[in-house]
CSV table of C-alpha atoms in Angstrom, one decimal:
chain,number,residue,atom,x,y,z
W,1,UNK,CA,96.4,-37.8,-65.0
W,2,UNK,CA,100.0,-37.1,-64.4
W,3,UNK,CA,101.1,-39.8,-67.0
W,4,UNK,CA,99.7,-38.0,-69.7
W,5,UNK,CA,101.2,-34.6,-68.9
W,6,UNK,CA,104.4,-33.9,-70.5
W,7,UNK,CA,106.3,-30.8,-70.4
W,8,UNK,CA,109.3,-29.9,-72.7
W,9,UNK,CA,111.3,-27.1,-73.9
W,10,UNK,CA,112.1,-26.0,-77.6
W,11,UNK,CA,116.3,-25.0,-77.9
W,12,UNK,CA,118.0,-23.5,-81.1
W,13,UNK,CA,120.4,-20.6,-81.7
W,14,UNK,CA,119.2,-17.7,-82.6
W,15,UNK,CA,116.9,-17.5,-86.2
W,16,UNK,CA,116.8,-21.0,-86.2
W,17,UNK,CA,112.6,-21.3,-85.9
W,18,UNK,CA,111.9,-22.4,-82.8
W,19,UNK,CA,108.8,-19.3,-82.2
W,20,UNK,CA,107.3,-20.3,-86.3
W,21,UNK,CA,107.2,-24.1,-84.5
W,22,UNK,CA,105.5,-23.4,-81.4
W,23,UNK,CA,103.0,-21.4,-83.9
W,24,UNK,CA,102.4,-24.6,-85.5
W,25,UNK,CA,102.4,-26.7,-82.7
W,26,UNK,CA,99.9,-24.0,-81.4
W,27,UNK,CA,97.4,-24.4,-84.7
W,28,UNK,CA,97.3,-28.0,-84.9
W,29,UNK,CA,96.7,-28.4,-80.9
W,30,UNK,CA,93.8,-25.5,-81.5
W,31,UNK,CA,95.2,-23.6,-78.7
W,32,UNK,CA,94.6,-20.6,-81.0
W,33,UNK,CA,91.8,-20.1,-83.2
W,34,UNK,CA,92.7,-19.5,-86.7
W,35,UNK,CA,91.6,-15.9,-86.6
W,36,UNK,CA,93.7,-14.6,-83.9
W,37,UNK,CA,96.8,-16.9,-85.0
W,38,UNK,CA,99.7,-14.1,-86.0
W,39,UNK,CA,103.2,-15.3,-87.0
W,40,UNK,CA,105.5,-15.5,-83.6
W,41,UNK,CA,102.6,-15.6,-81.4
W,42,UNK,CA,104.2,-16.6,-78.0
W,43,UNK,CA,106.8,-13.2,-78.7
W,44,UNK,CA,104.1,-10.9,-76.6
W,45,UNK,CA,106.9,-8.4,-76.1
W,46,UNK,CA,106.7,-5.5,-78.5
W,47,UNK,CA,110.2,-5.6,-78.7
W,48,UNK,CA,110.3,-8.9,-79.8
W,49,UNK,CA,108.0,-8.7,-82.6
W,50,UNK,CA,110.2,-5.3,-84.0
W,51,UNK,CA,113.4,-6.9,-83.4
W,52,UNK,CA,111.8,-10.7,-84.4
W,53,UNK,CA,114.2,-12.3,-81.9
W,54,UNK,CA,113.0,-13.9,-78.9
W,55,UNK,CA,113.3,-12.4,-75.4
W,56,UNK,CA,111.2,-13.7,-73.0
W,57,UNK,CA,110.5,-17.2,-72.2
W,58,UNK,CA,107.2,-18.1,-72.6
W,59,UNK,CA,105.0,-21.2,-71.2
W,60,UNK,CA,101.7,-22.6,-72.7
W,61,UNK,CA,100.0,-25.5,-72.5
W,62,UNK,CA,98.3,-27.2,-75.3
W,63,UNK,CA,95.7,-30.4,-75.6
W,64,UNK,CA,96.9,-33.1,-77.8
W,65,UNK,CA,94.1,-36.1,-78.3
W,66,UNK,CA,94.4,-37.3,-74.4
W,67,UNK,CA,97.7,-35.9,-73.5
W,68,UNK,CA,98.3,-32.3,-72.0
W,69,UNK,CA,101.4,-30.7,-73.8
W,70,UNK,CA,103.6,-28.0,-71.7
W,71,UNK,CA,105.5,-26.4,-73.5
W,72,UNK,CA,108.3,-23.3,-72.7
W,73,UNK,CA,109.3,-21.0,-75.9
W,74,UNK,CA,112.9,-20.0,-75.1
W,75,UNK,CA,115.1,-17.7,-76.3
W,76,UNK,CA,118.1,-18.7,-79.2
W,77,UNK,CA,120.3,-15.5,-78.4
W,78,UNK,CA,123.7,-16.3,-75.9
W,79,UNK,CA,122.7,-13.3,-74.0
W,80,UNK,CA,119.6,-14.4,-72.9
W,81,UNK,CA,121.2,-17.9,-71.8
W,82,UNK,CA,119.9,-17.9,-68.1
W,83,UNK,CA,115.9,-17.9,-69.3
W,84,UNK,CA,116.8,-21.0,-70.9
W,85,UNK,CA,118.3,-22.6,-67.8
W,86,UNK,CA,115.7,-22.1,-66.0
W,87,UNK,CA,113.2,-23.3,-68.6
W,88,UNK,CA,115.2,-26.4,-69.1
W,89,UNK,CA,114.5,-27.4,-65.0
W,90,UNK,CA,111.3,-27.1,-65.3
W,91,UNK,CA,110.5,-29.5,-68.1
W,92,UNK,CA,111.8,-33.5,-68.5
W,93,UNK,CA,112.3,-33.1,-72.4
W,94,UNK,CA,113.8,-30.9,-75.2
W,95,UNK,CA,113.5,-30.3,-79.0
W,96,UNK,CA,116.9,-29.6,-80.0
W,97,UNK,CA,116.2,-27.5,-83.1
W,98,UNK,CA,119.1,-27.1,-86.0
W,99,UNK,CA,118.3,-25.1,-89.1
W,100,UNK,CA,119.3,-27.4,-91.9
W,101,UNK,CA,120.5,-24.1,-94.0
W,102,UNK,CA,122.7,-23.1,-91.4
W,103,UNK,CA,123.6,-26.4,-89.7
W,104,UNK,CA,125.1,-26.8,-85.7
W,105,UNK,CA,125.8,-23.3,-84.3
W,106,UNK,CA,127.6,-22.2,-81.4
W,107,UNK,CA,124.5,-21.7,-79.4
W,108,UNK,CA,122.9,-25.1,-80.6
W,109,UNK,CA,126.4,-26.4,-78.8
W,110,UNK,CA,125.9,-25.2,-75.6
W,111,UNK,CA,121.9,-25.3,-75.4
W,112,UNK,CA,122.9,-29.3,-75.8
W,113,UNK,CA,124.9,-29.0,-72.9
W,114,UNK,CA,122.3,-27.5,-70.7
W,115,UNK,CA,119.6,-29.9,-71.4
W,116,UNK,CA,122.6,-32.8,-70.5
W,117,UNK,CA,123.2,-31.4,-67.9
W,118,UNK,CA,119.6,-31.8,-65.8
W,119,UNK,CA,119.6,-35.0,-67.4
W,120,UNK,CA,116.6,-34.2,-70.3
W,121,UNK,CA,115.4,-36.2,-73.0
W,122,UNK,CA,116.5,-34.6,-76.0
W,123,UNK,CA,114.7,-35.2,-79.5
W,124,UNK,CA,117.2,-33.8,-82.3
W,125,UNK,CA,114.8,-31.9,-85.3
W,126,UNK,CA,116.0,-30.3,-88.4
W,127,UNK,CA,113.5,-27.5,-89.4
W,128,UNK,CA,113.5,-25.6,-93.2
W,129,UNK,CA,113.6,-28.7,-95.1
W,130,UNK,CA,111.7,-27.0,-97.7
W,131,UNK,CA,113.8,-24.8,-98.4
W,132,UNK,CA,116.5,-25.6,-101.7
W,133,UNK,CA,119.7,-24.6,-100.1
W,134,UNK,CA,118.8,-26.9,-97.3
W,135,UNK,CA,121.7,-29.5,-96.5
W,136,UNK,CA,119.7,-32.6,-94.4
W,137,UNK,CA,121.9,-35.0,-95.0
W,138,UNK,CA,125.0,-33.0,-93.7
W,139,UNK,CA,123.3,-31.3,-90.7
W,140,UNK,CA,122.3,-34.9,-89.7
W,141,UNK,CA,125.9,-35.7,-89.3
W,142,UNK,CA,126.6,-32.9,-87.5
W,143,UNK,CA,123.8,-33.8,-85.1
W,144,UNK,CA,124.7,-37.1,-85.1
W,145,UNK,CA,128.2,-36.0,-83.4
W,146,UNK,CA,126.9,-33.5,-81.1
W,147,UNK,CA,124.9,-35.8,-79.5
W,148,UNK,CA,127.1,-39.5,-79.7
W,149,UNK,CA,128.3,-38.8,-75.8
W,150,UNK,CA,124.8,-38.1,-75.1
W,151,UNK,CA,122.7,-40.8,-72.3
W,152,UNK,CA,121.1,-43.9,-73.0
W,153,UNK,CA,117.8,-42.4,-72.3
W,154,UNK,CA,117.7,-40.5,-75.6
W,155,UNK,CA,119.2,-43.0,-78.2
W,156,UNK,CA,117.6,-46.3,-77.0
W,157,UNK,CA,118.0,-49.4,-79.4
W,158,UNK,CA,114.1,-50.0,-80.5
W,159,UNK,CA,114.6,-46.1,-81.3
W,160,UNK,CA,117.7,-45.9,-83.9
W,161,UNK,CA,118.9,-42.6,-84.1
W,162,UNK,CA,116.1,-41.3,-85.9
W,163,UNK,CA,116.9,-37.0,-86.3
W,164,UNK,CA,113.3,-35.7,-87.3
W,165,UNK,CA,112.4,-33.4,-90.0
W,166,UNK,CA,110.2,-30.8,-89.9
W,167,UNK,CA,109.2,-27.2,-91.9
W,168,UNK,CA,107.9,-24.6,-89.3
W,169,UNK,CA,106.8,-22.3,-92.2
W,170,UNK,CA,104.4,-25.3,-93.8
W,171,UNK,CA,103.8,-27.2,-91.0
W,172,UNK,CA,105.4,-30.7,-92.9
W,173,UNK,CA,106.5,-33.2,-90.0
W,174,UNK,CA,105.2,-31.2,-87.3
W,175,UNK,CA,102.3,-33.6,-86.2
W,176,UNK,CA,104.9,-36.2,-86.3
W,177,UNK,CA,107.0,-34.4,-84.3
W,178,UNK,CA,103.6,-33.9,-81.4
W,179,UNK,CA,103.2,-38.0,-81.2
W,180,UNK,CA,107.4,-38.8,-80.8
W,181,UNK,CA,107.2,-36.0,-78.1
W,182,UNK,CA,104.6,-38.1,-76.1
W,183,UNK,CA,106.2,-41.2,-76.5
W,184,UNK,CA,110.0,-40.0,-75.8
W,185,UNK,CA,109.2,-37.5,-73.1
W,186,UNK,CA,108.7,-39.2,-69.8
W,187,UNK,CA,105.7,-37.8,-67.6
W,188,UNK,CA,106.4,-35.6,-64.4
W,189,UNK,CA,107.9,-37.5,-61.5
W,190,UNK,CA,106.7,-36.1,-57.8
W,191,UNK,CA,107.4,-37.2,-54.2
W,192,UNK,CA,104.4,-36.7,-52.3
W,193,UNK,CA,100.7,-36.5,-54.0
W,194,UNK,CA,99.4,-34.6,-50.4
W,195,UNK,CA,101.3,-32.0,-49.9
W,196,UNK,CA,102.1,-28.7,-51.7
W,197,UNK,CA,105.5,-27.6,-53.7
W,198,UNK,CA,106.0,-25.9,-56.5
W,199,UNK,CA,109.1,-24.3,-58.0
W,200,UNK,CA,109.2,-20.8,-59.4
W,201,UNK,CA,110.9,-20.1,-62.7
W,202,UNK,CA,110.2,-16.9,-63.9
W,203,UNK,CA,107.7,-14.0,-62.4
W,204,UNK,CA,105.9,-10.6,-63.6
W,205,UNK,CA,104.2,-7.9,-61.4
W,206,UNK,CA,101.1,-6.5,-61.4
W,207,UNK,CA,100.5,-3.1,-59.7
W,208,UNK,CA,96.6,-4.7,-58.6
W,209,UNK,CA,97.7,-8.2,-57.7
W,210,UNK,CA,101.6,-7.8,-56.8
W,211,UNK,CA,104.1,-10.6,-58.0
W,212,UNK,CA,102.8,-13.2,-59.9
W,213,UNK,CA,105.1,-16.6,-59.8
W,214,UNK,CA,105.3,-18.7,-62.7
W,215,UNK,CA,105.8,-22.3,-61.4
W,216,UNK,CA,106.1,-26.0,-62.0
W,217,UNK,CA,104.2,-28.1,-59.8
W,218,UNK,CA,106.1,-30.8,-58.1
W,219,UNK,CA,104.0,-32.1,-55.6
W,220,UNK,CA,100.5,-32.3,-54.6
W,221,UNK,CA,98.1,-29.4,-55.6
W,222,UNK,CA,97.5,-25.2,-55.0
W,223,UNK,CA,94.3,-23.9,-55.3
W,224,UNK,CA,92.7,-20.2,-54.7
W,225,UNK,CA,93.1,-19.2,-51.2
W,226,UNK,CA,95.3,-21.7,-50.0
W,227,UNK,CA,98.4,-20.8,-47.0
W,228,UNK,CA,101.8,-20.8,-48.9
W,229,UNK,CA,105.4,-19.9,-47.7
W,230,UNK,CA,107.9,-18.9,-49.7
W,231,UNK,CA,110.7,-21.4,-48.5
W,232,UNK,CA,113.9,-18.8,-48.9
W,233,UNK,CA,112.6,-16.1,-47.8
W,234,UNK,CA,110.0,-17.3,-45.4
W,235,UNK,CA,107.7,-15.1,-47.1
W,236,UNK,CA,103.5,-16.0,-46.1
W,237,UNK,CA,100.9,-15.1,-48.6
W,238,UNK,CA,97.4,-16.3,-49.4
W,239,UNK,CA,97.2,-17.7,-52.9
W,240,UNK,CA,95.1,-14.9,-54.6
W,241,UNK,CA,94.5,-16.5,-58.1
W,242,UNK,CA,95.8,-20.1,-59.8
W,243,UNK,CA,96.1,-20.5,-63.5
W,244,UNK,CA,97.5,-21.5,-66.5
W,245,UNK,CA,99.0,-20.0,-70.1
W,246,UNK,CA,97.4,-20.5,-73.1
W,247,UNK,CA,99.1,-18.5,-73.9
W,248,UNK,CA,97.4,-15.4,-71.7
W,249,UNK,CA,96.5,-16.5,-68.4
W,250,UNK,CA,93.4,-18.5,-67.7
W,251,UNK,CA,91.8,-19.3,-64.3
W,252,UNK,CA,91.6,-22.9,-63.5
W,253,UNK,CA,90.5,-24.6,-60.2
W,254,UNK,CA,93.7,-25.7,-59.3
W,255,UNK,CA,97.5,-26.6,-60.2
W,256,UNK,CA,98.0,-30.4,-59.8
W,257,UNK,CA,101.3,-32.3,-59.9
W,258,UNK,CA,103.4,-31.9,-63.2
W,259,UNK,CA,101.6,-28.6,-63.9
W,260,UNK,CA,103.3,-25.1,-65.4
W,261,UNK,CA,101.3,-21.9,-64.2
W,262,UNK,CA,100.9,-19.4,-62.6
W,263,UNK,CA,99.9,-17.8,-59.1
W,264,UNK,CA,99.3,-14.5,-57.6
W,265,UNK,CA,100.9,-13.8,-54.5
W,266,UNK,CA,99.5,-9.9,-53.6
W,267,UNK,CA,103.1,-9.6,-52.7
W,268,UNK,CA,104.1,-5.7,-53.1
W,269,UNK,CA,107.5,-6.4,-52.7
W,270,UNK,CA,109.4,-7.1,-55.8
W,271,UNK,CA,113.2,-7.7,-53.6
W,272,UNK,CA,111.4,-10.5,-51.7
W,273,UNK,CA,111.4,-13.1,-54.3
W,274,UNK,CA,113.9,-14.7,-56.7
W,275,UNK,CA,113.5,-17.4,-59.3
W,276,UNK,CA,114.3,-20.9,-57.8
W,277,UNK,CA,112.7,-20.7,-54.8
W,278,UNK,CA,110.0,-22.8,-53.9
W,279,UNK,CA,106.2,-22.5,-52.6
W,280,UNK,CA,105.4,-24.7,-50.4
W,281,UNK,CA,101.9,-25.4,-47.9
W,282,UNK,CA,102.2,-23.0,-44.8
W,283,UNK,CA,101.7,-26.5,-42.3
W,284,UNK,CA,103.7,-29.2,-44.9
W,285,UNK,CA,107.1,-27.2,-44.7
W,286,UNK,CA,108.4,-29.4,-47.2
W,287,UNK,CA,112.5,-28.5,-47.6
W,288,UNK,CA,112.8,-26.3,-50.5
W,289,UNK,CA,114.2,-27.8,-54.2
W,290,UNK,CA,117.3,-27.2,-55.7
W,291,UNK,CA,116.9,-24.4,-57.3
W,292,UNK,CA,119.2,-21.9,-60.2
W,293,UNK,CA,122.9,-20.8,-60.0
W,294,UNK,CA,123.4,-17.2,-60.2
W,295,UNK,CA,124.2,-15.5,-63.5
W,296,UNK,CA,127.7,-14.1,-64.1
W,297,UNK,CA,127.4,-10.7,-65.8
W,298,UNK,CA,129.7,-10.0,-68.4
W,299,UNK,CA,129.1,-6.3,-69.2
W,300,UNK,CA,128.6,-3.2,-66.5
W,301,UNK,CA,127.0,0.2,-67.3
W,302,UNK,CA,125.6,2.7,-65.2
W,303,UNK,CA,122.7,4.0,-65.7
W,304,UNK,CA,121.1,7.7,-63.9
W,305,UNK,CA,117.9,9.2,-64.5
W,306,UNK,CA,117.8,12.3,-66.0
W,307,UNK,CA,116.5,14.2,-63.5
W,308,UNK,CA,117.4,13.3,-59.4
W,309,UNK,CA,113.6,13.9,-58.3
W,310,UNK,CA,113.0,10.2,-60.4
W,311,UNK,CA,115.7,8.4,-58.9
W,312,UNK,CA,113.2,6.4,-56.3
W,313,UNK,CA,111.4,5.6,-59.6
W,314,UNK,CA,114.4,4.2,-61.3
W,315,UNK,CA,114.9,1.8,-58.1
W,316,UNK,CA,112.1,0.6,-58.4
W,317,UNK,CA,111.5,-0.2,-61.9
W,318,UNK,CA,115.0,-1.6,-61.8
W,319,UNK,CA,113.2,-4.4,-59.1
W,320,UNK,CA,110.3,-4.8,-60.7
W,321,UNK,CA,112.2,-5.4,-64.3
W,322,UNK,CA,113.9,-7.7,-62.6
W,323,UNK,CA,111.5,-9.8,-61.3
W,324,UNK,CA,110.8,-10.5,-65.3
W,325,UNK,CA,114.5,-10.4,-66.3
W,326,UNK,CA,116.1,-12.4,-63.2
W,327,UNK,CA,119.9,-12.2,-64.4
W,328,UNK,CA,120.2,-8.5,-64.3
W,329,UNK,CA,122.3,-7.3,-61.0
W,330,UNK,CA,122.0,-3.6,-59.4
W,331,UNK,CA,123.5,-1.5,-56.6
W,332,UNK,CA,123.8,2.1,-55.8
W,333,UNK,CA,125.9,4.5,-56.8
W,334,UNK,CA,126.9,8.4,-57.2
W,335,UNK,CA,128.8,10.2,-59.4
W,336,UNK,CA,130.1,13.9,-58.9
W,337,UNK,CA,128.2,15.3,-62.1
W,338,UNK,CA,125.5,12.4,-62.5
W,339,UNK,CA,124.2,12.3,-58.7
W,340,UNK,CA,122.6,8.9,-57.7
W,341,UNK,CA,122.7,6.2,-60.1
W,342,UNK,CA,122.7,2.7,-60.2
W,343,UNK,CA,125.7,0.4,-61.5
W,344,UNK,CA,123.9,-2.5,-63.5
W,345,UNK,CA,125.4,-6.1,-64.7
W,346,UNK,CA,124.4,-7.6,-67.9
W,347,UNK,CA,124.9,-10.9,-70.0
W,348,UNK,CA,125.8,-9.2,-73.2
W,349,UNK,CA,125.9,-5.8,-75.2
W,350,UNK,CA,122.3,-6.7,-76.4
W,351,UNK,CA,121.1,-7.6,-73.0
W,352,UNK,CA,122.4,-4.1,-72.0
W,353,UNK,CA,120.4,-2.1,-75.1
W,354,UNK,CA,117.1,-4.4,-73.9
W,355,UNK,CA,116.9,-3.2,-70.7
W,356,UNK,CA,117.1,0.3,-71.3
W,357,UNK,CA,115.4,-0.1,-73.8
W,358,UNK,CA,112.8,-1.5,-72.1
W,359,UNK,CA,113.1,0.7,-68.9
W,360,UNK,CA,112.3,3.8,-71.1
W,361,UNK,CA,108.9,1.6,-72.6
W,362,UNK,CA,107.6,0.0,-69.5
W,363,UNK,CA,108.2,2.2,-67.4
């Protein structure tokens, strides 16, 4: 039942364990079994696992006694800000993560003022608390300031402002942490219970099955075979497939209300879609929710393939990379000694190096 769905986000800067948590949140849901449990197991990227930052967003869903947990892994790094925006619409609550070694970062700062901003619930956690250098009582105050402007809705007065304490690496706190999530986190709210939207955050291609859109369900339900619509782009397409993560995709019968998953489109055409648009039923046409602002990039580079005869290749890994990296930007261009390039915006200098990085791997 959609009151005992919640879905929530886990926010930190960078290094400050938000992947070691969701492995332990994984373990004691039994998401995973024990023998194919491996430290950071929602970074699926190979780069991720070298580099052990986080990347990629990632959704699973996890059963806790009678409640259904959905939960988005986001990235801690500044350049990789705009996965976390769109993680944080698609959920009602967030674990505000501080490493109590390090304290309040810059990027805890303005992860806080994300979630505030879409109005979240926002559960404050210190993690390493086993650790000796580990300052609780200071980083408490610090969290305690950050988040004194912060709504009603998180701070109520049966609640005092309890900051939780938890060690990723041992697991202390963390079942604790499961129960305050279900009773802080309100469930999914929907409009209609008949009729079909969803909203896309985030997508990946398959050559077989075409785009695959990861949405939350807002209203009503999508099953296999179903007539969707694209809203923006009034794009038509049978629903080839409906599932969820857990963390790899798994069938299911159908997405209902308050639901993260996934469905395949068959769509072949990478520059049709874009993250914030909705799907809705072909005969509902429901209007279309509000979906992401546009990134801003920071950083420009241009980037030509090394020999002319791949340039058609280039284009289009450069669309379908950025179905699964949504705040790159492209457009043409030539140079006299290069030929036909691209010139490509980014969030950041890292953002830049992981991209090509993984244009040369992926594709």
């Amino acid at each position: 039942e959609v009151k005992n769905i919640r879905n929530f986000s886990i926010i930190a800067h960078i290094d400050h364990g938000k992947s070691t948590l969701a492995d332990r949140m994984l373990e004691l849901t039994g998401t995973i079994e024990k023998r194919k449990m491996k430290e950071q197991v929602l970074d699926q990227m190979d780069l991720e696992r070298e580099r052990g930052i986080t990347i990629k967003m990632q959704p699973v869903r996890m059963k806790y006694k009678d409640y259904i947990l959905n939960l988005i892994d986001t990235p801690g790094h500044i350049d990789f800000t705009y996965e976390v925006s769109r993680a944080l619409k698609a959920v009602e609550g967030a674990v505000l993560l501080v490493d109590a070694t390090q304290g309040v970062q810059a990027q805890t700062i303005a992860n806080v003022e994300m979630a505030k901003s879409v109005g979240l619930v926002i559960i404050p956690v210190i993690n390493k608390i086993d650790l000796l250098s580990a300052r609780i009582k200071e980083t408490k105050e610090e969290i305690r300031r950050l988040l004194g402007g912060h709504s009603v809705s998180t701070w109520t007065p049966s609640v005092p402002q309890e900051i939780l304490e938890v060690s990723a690496k041992t697991g202390e706190g963390v079942e604790n942490l499961l129960k305050v999530i279900i009773n802080r986190v309100p469930p999914p709210k929907y409009e209609y219970i008949n009729k079909q939207r969803a909203l896309i955050f985030d997508f990946e291609y398959s050559n077989h099955q075409g785009v695959i859109v990861y949405v939350r369900m807002i209203d009503g339900s999508i099953k296999k075979g179903d007539n969707l619509v694209l809203s923006q782009v009034k794009e038509k397409f049978i629903a080839g497939e409906v599932g969820i993560f857990s963390p790899e995709r798994r069938l299911k019968d159908s997405l209902d209300v308050g639901d993260i998953g996934y469905i395949v489109t068959n769509i072949k055409k990478p520059t049709l879609t874009t993250v914030g648009d909705s799907v809705v039923s072909l005969q509902d046409s429901l209007p279309p929710l509000l979906g992401y602002m546009q990134p801003q990039p920071v950083v420009w580079a241009s980037i030509y393939p090394q020999s002319q005869d791949n340039f058609d290749n280039l284009k289009q890994s450069l669309e379908r990379l950025r179905l699964s990296d949504s705040s790159i930007t492209f457009e043409e261009e030539s140079s006299g000694a290069l030929g036909r390039g691209f010139r490509c915006g980014f969030l950041g200098m890292l953002h830049l190096e992981i991209i090509t990085e993984r244009l040369k791997r992926e594709f």
